[in-house]
Amino acid sequence: MPRVFIPPSLKPFSNGTAFVDIEARSVRALVERLDELFPGLKSRLTDGDSLKAGLAVSIDGQVATMGLYQRFADAREVHFVLAIGGG
């Protein structure tokens, strides 16, 4: 069961919770479960069928390339992070 870390900017929407352990096998399922625990958090993480612009998901240190469609097994840590652009 992965430990999901709540970004500091979203802690006001999670009652100050820094992390939760959630049973999920995909980013979409994980977001749905987070929204059950903290209603309204989904709308802060997603825009329709995608992650919000400028947001990425890291699963065990690897950035998920498929957004909400990313599946995972036996993940230990999931982080929602601001995507960094450069040039």
Tab-separated table of N, CA, C and O in Angstrom:
chain	number	residue	atom	x	y	z
A	1	MET	N	0.854	-1.174	0.000
A	1	MET	CA	0.000	0.000	0.000
A	1	MET	C	0.899	1.235	0.000
A	1	MET	O	1.709	1.409	0.899
A	2	PRO	N	0.780	2.080	-1.027
A	2	PRO	CA	1.663	3.249	-1.084
A	2	PRO	C	1.297	4.331	-0.067
A	2	PRO	O	0.141	4.488	0.308
A	3	ARG	N	2.317	5.023	0.353
A	3	ARG	CA	2.133	6.215	1.186
A	3	ARG	C	2.062	7.401	0.236
A	3	ARG	O	2.960	7.625	-0.565
A	4	VAL	N	0.970	8.155	0.319
A	4	VAL	CA	0.737	9.287	-0.566
A	4	VAL	C	1.021	10.569	0.210
A	4	VAL	O	0.418	10.818	1.255
A	5	PHE	N	1.944	11.359	-0.309
A	5	PHE	CA	2.336	12.608	0.336
A	5	PHE	C	1.523	13.759	-0.247
A	5	PHE	O	1.443	13.918	-1.467
A	6	ILE	N	0.919	14.542	0.635
A	6	ILE	CA	0.105	15.679	0.229
A	6	ILE	C	1.023	16.898	0.094
A	6	ILE	O	1.757	17.221	1.027
A	7	PRO	N	1.006	17.581	-1.059
A	7	PRO	CA	1.856	18.764	-1.212
A	7	PRO	C	1.496	19.836	-0.183
A	7	PRO	O	0.325	19.978	0.183
A	8	PRO	N	2.491	20.576	0.285
A	8	PRO	CA	2.223	21.621	1.282
A	8	PRO	C	1.104	22.583	0.869
A	8	PRO	O	0.301	22.985	1.707
A	9	SER	N	1.026	22.904	-0.412
A	9	SER	CA	-0.002	23.850	-0.865
A	9	SER	C	-1.416	23.272	-0.760
A	9	SER	O	-2.394	24.021	-0.778
A	10	LEU	N	-1.535	21.948	-0.637
A	10	LEU	CA	-2.858	21.323	-0.549
A	10	LEU	C	-3.210	20.860	0.862
A	10	LEU	O	-4.306	20.352	1.094
A	11	LYS	N	-2.307	21.040	1.803
A	11	LYS	CA	-2.592	20.615	3.176
A	11	LYS	C	-3.816	21.292	3.780
A	11	LYS	O	-4.537	20.661	4.548
A	12	PRO	N	-4.115	22.556	3.421
A	12	PRO	CA	-5.356	23.138	3.960
A	12	PRO	C	-6.611	22.363	3.537
A	12	PRO	O	-7.621	22.384	4.222
A	13	PHE	N	-6.525	21.644	2.415
A	13	PHE	CA	-7.664	20.882	1.915
A	13	PHE	C	-7.671	19.444	2.441
A	13	PHE	O	-8.597	18.694	2.185
A	14	SER	N	-6.601	19.075	3.161
A	14	SER	CA	-6.519	17.735	3.755
A	14	SER	C	-6.483	17.822	5.275
A	14	SER	O	-5.947	16.930	5.935
A	15	ASN	N	-7.007	18.916	5.807
A	15	ASN	CA	-7.020	19.132	7.256
A	15	ASN	C	-5.620	19.075	7.860
A	15	ASN	O	-5.437	18.610	8.979
A	16	GLY	N	-4.616	19.506	7.084
A	16	GLY	CA	-3.243	19.542	7.569
A	16	GLY	C	-2.511	18.220	7.485
A	16	GLY	O	-1.345	18.127	7.875
A	17	THR	N	-3.168	17.196	6.957
A	17	THR	CA	-2.550	15.879	6.844
A	17	THR	C	-1.400	15.927	5.850
A	17	THR	O	-1.551	16.421	4.741
A	18	ALA	N	-0.243	15.397	6.241
A	18	ALA	CA	0.938	15.406	5.387
A	18	ALA	C	1.011	14.188	4.474
A	18	ALA	O	1.537	14.262	3.372
A	19	PHE	N	0.483	13.052	4.936
A	19	PHE	CA	0.496	11.842	4.117
A	19	PHE	C	-0.575	10.877	4.605
A	19	PHE	O	-1.034	10.954	5.745
A	20	VAL	N	-0.974	9.984	3.698
A	20	VAL	CA	-1.920	8.919	4.027
A	20	VAL	C	-1.495	7.656	3.285
A	20	VAL	O	-0.853	7.734	2.239
A	21	ASP	N	-1.829	6.516	3.834
A	21	ASP	CA	-1.591	5.236	3.166
A	21	ASP	C	-2.886	4.842	2.475
A	21	ASP	O	-3.938	4.764	3.119
A	22	ILE	N	-2.802	4.609	1.168
A	22	ILE	CA	-4.003	4.340	0.364
A	22	ILE	C	-3.773	3.112	-0.504
A	22	ILE	O	-2.753	3.007	-1.181
A	23	GLU	N	-4.745	2.228	-0.494
A	23	GLU	CA	-4.725	1.066	-1.372
A	23	GLU	C	-5.232	1.502	-2.741
A	23	GLU	O	-6.388	1.917	-2.875
A	24	ALA	N	-4.371	1.436	-3.748
A	24	ALA	CA	-4.745	1.802	-5.114
A	24	ALA	C	-3.734	1.184	-6.070
A	24	ALA	O	-2.594	0.921	-5.695
A	25	ARG	N	-4.160	0.979	-7.303
A	25	ARG	CA	-3.288	0.406	-8.335
A	25	ARG	C	-3.088	1.347	-9.521
A	25	ARG	O	-2.444	0.991	-10.490
A	26	SER	N	-3.699	2.545	-9.446
A	26	SER	CA	-3.514	3.534	-10.510
A	26	SER	C	-3.608	4.920	-9.890
A	26	SER	O	-4.155	5.093	-8.798
A	27	VAL	N	-3.080	5.894	-10.609
A	27	VAL	CA	-3.148	7.273	-10.124
A	27	VAL	C	-4.608	7.710	-10.047
A	27	VAL	O	-5.024	8.348	-9.083
A	28	ARG	N	-5.425	7.337	-11.016
A	28	ARG	CA	-6.842	7.706	-11.009
A	28	ARG	C	-7.532	7.151	-9.764
A	28	ARG	O	-8.259	7.876	-9.074
A	29	ALA	N	-7.328	5.892	-9.443
A	29	ALA	CA	-7.945	5.287	-8.258
A	29	ALA	C	-7.445	5.964	-6.986
A	29	ALA	O	-8.210	6.186	-6.048
A	30	LEU	N	-6.182	6.311	-6.981
A	30	LEU	CA	-5.604	6.983	-5.830
A	30	LEU	C	-6.253	8.353	-5.612
A	30	LEU	O	-6.614	8.707	-4.493
A	31	VAL	N	-6.436	9.105	-6.688
A	31	VAL	CA	-7.070	10.428	-6.600
A	31	VAL	C	-8.518	10.284	-6.126
A	31	VAL	O	-8.987	11.069	-5.293
A	32	GLU	N	-9.222	9.282	-6.626
A	32	GLU	CA	-10.610	9.054	-6.198
A	32	GLU	C	-10.665	8.763	-4.705
A	32	GLU	O	-11.518	9.287	-3.990
A	33	ARG	N	-9.747	7.945	-4.231
A	33	ARG	CA	-9.718	7.603	-2.801
A	33	ARG	C	-9.351	8.830	-1.959
A	33	ARG	O	-9.922	9.040	-0.890
A	34	LEU	N	-8.404	9.637	-2.446
A	34	LEU	CA	-8.066	10.870	-1.736
A	34	LEU	C	-9.282	11.782	-1.610
A	34	LEU	O	-9.496	12.401	-0.574
A	35	ASP	N	-10.079	11.833	-2.668
A	35	ASP	CA	-11.264	12.694	-2.647
A	35	ASP	C	-12.321	12.166	-1.679
A	35	ASP	O	-13.074	12.941	-1.108
A	36	GLU	N	-12.376	10.846	-1.482
A	36	GLU	CA	-13.282	10.282	-0.480
A	36	GLU	C	-12.846	10.703	0.924
A	36	GLU	O	-13.680	11.016	1.771
A	37	LEU	N	-11.536	10.684	1.156
A	37	LEU	CA	-11.007	11.061	2.467
A	37	LEU	C	-11.079	12.559	2.709
A	37	LEU	O	-11.352	13.011	3.820
A	38	PHE	N	-10.788	13.331	1.661
A	38	PHE	CA	-10.732	14.788	1.746
A	38	PHE	C	-11.540	15.380	0.587
A	38	PHE	O	-10.981	15.712	-0.458
A	39	PRO	N	-12.871	15.475	0.757
A	39	PRO	CA	-13.729	15.961	-0.330
A	39	PRO	C	-13.240	17.300	-0.899
A	39	PRO	O	-12.883	18.212	-0.168
A	40	GLY	N	-13.202	17.334	-2.229
A	40	GLY	CA	-12.761	18.539	-2.924
A	40	GLY	C	-11.308	18.496	-3.359
A	40	GLY	O	-10.880	19.293	-4.197
A	41	LEU	N	-10.541	17.544	-2.834
A	41	LEU	CA	-9.119	17.472	-3.194
A	41	LEU	C	-8.936	17.083	-4.658
A	41	LEU	O	-8.026	17.566	-5.331
A	42	LYS	N	-9.826	16.238	-5.164
A	42	LYS	CA	-9.740	15.822	-6.565
A	42	LYS	C	-9.755	17.024	-7.507
A	42	LYS	O	-8.982	17.076	-8.469
A	43	SER	N	-10.619	17.985	-7.223
A	43	SER	CA	-10.711	19.153	-8.105
A	43	SER	C	-9.437	20.003	-8.049
A	43	SER	O	-9.179	20.788	-8.955
A	44	ARG	N	-8.649	19.853	-7.008
A	44	ARG	CA	-7.370	20.574	-6.897
A	44	ARG	C	-6.250	19.845	-7.621
A	44	ARG	O	-5.225	20.432	-7.932
A	45	LEU	N	-6.452	18.553	-7.884
A	45	LEU	CA	-5.420	17.729	-8.524
A	45	LEU	C	-5.690	17.478	-10.002
A	45	LEU	O	-4.760	17.214	-10.760
A	46	THR	N	-6.953	17.540	-10.395
A	46	THR	CA	-7.303	17.167	-11.766
A	46	THR	C	-8.076	18.262	-12.484
A	46	THR	O	-8.678	19.136	-11.869
A	47	ASP	N	-8.039	18.156	-13.787
A	47	ASP	CA	-8.823	19.010	-14.673
A	47	ASP	C	-9.460	18.074	-15.690
A	47	ASP	O	-8.801	17.660	-16.652
A	48	GLY	N	-10.690	17.687	-15.423
A	48	GLY	CA	-11.342	16.701	-16.288
A	48	GLY	C	-10.673	15.356	-16.165
A	48	GLY	O	-10.573	14.796	-15.084
A	49	ASP	N	-10.168	14.862	-17.289
A	49	ASP	CA	-9.551	13.543	-17.344
A	49	ASP	C	-8.027	13.599	-17.260
A	49	ASP	O	-7.358	12.645	-17.640
A	50	SER	N	-7.492	14.720	-16.788
A	50	SER	CA	-6.037	14.896	-16.715
A	50	SER	C	-5.641	15.505	-15.380
A	50	SER	O	-6.466	16.085	-14.687
A	51	LEU	N	-4.367	15.377	-15.080
A	51	LEU	CA	-3.833	16.112	-13.938
A	51	LEU	C	-3.857	17.589	-14.270
A	51	LEU	O	-3.787	17.975	-15.445
A	52	LYS	N	-3.964	18.421	-13.264
A	52	LYS	CA	-3.902	19.873	-13.469
A	52	LYS	C	-2.601	20.230	-14.177
A	52	LYS	O	-1.572	19.592	-13.976
A	53	ALA	N	-2.672	21.259	-15.001
A	53	ALA	CA	-1.475	21.757	-15.676
A	53	ALA	C	-0.441	22.142	-14.621
A	53	ALA	O	-0.778	22.736	-13.596
A	54	GLY	N	0.792	21.773	-14.864
A	54	GLY	CA	1.871	22.113	-13.940
A	54	GLY	C	2.018	21.145	-12.789
A	54	GLY	O	2.819	21.371	-11.884
A	55	LEU	N	1.267	20.042	-12.807
A	55	LEU	CA	1.333	19.059	-11.739
A	55	LEU	C	1.818	17.734	-12.303
A	55	LEU	O	1.424	17.336	-13.402
A	56	ALA	N	2.681	17.071	-11.577
A	56	ALA	CA	3.183	15.755	-11.979
A	56	ALA	C	3.053	14.808	-10.794
A	56	ALA	O	2.869	15.234	-9.657
A	57	VAL	N	3.156	13.519	-11.088
A	57	VAL	CA	3.102	12.489	-10.048
A	57	VAL	C	4.404	11.709	-10.097
A	57	VAL	O	4.845	11.274	-11.157
A	58	SER	N	5.001	11.534	-8.937
A	58	SER	CA	6.214	10.735	-8.804
A	58	SER	C	5.853	9.476	-8.030
A	58	SER	O	5.294	9.548	-6.934
A	59	ILE	N	6.178	8.327	-8.616
A	59	ILE	CA	5.912	7.036	-7.982
A	59	ILE	C	7.247	6.364	-7.721
A	59	ILE	O	7.987	6.052	-8.657
A	60	ASP	N	7.567	6.216	-6.465
A	60	ASP	CA	8.856	5.641	-6.056
A	60	ASP	C	10.031	6.322	-6.762
A	60	ASP	O	10.965	5.672	-7.231
A	61	GLY	N	9.952	7.647	-6.864
A	61	GLY	CA	11.049	8.435	-7.413
A	61	GLY	C	11.053	8.587	-8.925
A	61	GLY	O	11.908	9.274	-9.468
A	62	GLN	N	10.087	7.979	-9.607
A	62	GLN	CA	10.005	8.080	-11.062
A	62	GLN	C	8.767	8.876	-11.446
A	62	GLN	O	7.657	8.576	-10.980
A	63	VAL	N	8.950	9.875	-12.297
A	63	VAL	CA	7.808	10.683	-12.736
A	63	VAL	C	6.910	9.832	-13.628
A	63	VAL	O	7.376	9.201	-14.579
A	64	ALA	N	5.631	9.793	-13.289
A	64	ALA	CA	4.655	9.029	-14.065
A	64	ALA	C	4.403	9.736	-15.387
A	64	ALA	O	4.070	10.915	-15.403
A	65	THR	N	4.548	9.018	-16.473
A	65	THR	CA	4.409	9.623	-17.795
A	65	THR	C	2.980	9.557	-18.329
A	65	THR	O	2.656	10.227	-19.301
A	66	MET	N	2.120	8.768	-17.679
A	66	MET	CA	0.769	8.579	-18.194
A	66	MET	C	-0.294	9.295	-17.355
A	66	MET	O	-1.485	9.060	-17.529
A	67	GLY	N	0.121	10.169	-16.460
A	67	GLY	CA	-0.833	10.940	-15.668
A	67	GLY	C	-1.786	10.059	-14.893
A	67	GLY	O	-1.383	9.099	-14.237
A	68	LEU	N	-3.091	10.361	-14.986
A	68	LEU	CA	-4.100	9.600	-14.255
A	68	LEU	C	-4.177	8.150	-14.705
A	68	LEU	O	-4.649	7.281	-13.979
A	69	TYR	N	-3.717	7.866	-15.914
A	69	TYR	CA	-3.784	6.513	-16.452
A	69	TYR	C	-2.632	5.631	-15.980
A	69	TYR	O	-2.615	4.432	-16.257
A	70	GLN	N	-1.667	6.216	-15.287
A	70	GLN	CA	-0.501	5.449	-14.830
A	70	GLN	C	-0.932	4.393	-13.825
A	70	GLN	O	-1.592	4.676	-12.847
A	71	ARG	N	-0.559	3.161	-14.111
A	71	ARG	CA	-0.824	2.057	-13.188
A	71	ARG	C	0.471	1.745	-12.451
A	71	ARG	O	1.556	2.014	-12.953
A	72	PHE	N	0.336	1.163	-11.282
A	72	PHE	CA	1.519	0.784	-10.518
A	72	PHE	C	1.173	-0.397	-9.614
A	72	PHE	O	0.020	-0.618	-9.271
A	73	ALA	N	2.182	-1.150	-9.289
A	73	ALA	CA	2.021	-2.276	-8.372
A	73	ALA	C	3.106	-2.179	-7.321
A	73	ALA	O	4.252	-1.845	-7.631
A	74	ASP	N	2.740	-2.420	-6.107
A	74	ASP	CA	3.708	-2.446	-5.006
A	74	ASP	C	4.473	-1.145	-4.833
A	74	ASP	O	5.637	-1.160	-4.431
A	75	ALA	N	3.849	-0.024	-5.169
A	75	ALA	CA	4.502	1.277	-4.958
A	75	ALA	C	4.607	1.535	-3.463
A	75	ALA	O	3.767	1.127	-2.671
A	76	ARG	N	5.682	2.219	-3.080
A	76	ARG	CA	5.883	2.561	-1.678
A	76	ARG	C	5.566	4.025	-1.403
A	76	ARG	O	5.070	4.351	-0.337
A	77	GLU	N	5.883	4.913	-2.361
A	77	GLU	CA	5.656	6.340	-2.168
A	77	GLU	C	5.104	6.980	-3.427
A	77	GLU	O	5.583	6.714	-4.522
A	78	VAL	N	4.126	7.848	-3.222
A	78	VAL	CA	3.556	8.636	-4.322
A	78	VAL	C	3.563	10.093	-3.876
A	78	VAL	O	3.112	10.413	-2.776
A	79	HIS	N	4.102	10.945	-4.734
A	79	HIS	CA	4.161	12.382	-4.465
A	79	HIS	C	3.506	13.130	-5.613
A	79	HIS	O	3.736	12.805	-6.785
A	80	PHE	N	2.703	14.133	-5.282
A	80	PHE	CA	2.194	15.075	-6.281
A	80	PHE	C	3.126	16.282	-6.197
A	80	PHE	O	3.291	16.866	-5.133
A	81	VAL	N	3.755	16.613	-7.322
A	81	VAL	CA	4.746	17.682	-7.325
A	81	VAL	C	4.475	18.672	-8.447
A	81	VAL	O	3.866	18.326	-9.459
A	82	LEU	N	4.947	19.894	-8.253
A	82	LEU	CA	4.858	20.871	-9.324
A	82	LEU	C	5.817	20.486	-10.425
A	82	LEU	O	6.993	20.195	-10.153
A	83	ALA	N	5.309	20.434	-11.650
A	83	ALA	CA	6.163	20.119	-12.786
A	83	ALA	C	7.086	21.292	-13.041
A	83	ALA	O	6.682	22.456	-12.945
A	84	ILE	N	8.319	20.999	-13.359
A	84	ILE	CA	9.318	22.042	-13.593
A	84	ILE	C	9.634	22.079	-15.072
A	84	ILE	O	10.007	21.070	-15.664
A	85	GLY	N	9.437	23.231	-15.669
A	85	GLY	CA	9.772	23.411	-17.066
A	85	GLY	C	11.099	24.143	-17.196
A	85	GLY	O	11.585	24.745	-16.250
A	86	GLY	N	11.663	24.045	-18.327
A	86	GLY	CA	12.940	24.728	-18.524
A	86	GLY	C	13.205	24.939	-19.989
A	86	GLY	O	12.474	24.500	-20.848
A	87	GLY	N	14.268	25.580	-20.229
A	87	GLY	CA	14.587	25.816	-21.631
A	87	GLY	C	16.014	26.180	-21.804
A	87	GLY	O	16.841	26.159	-20.977
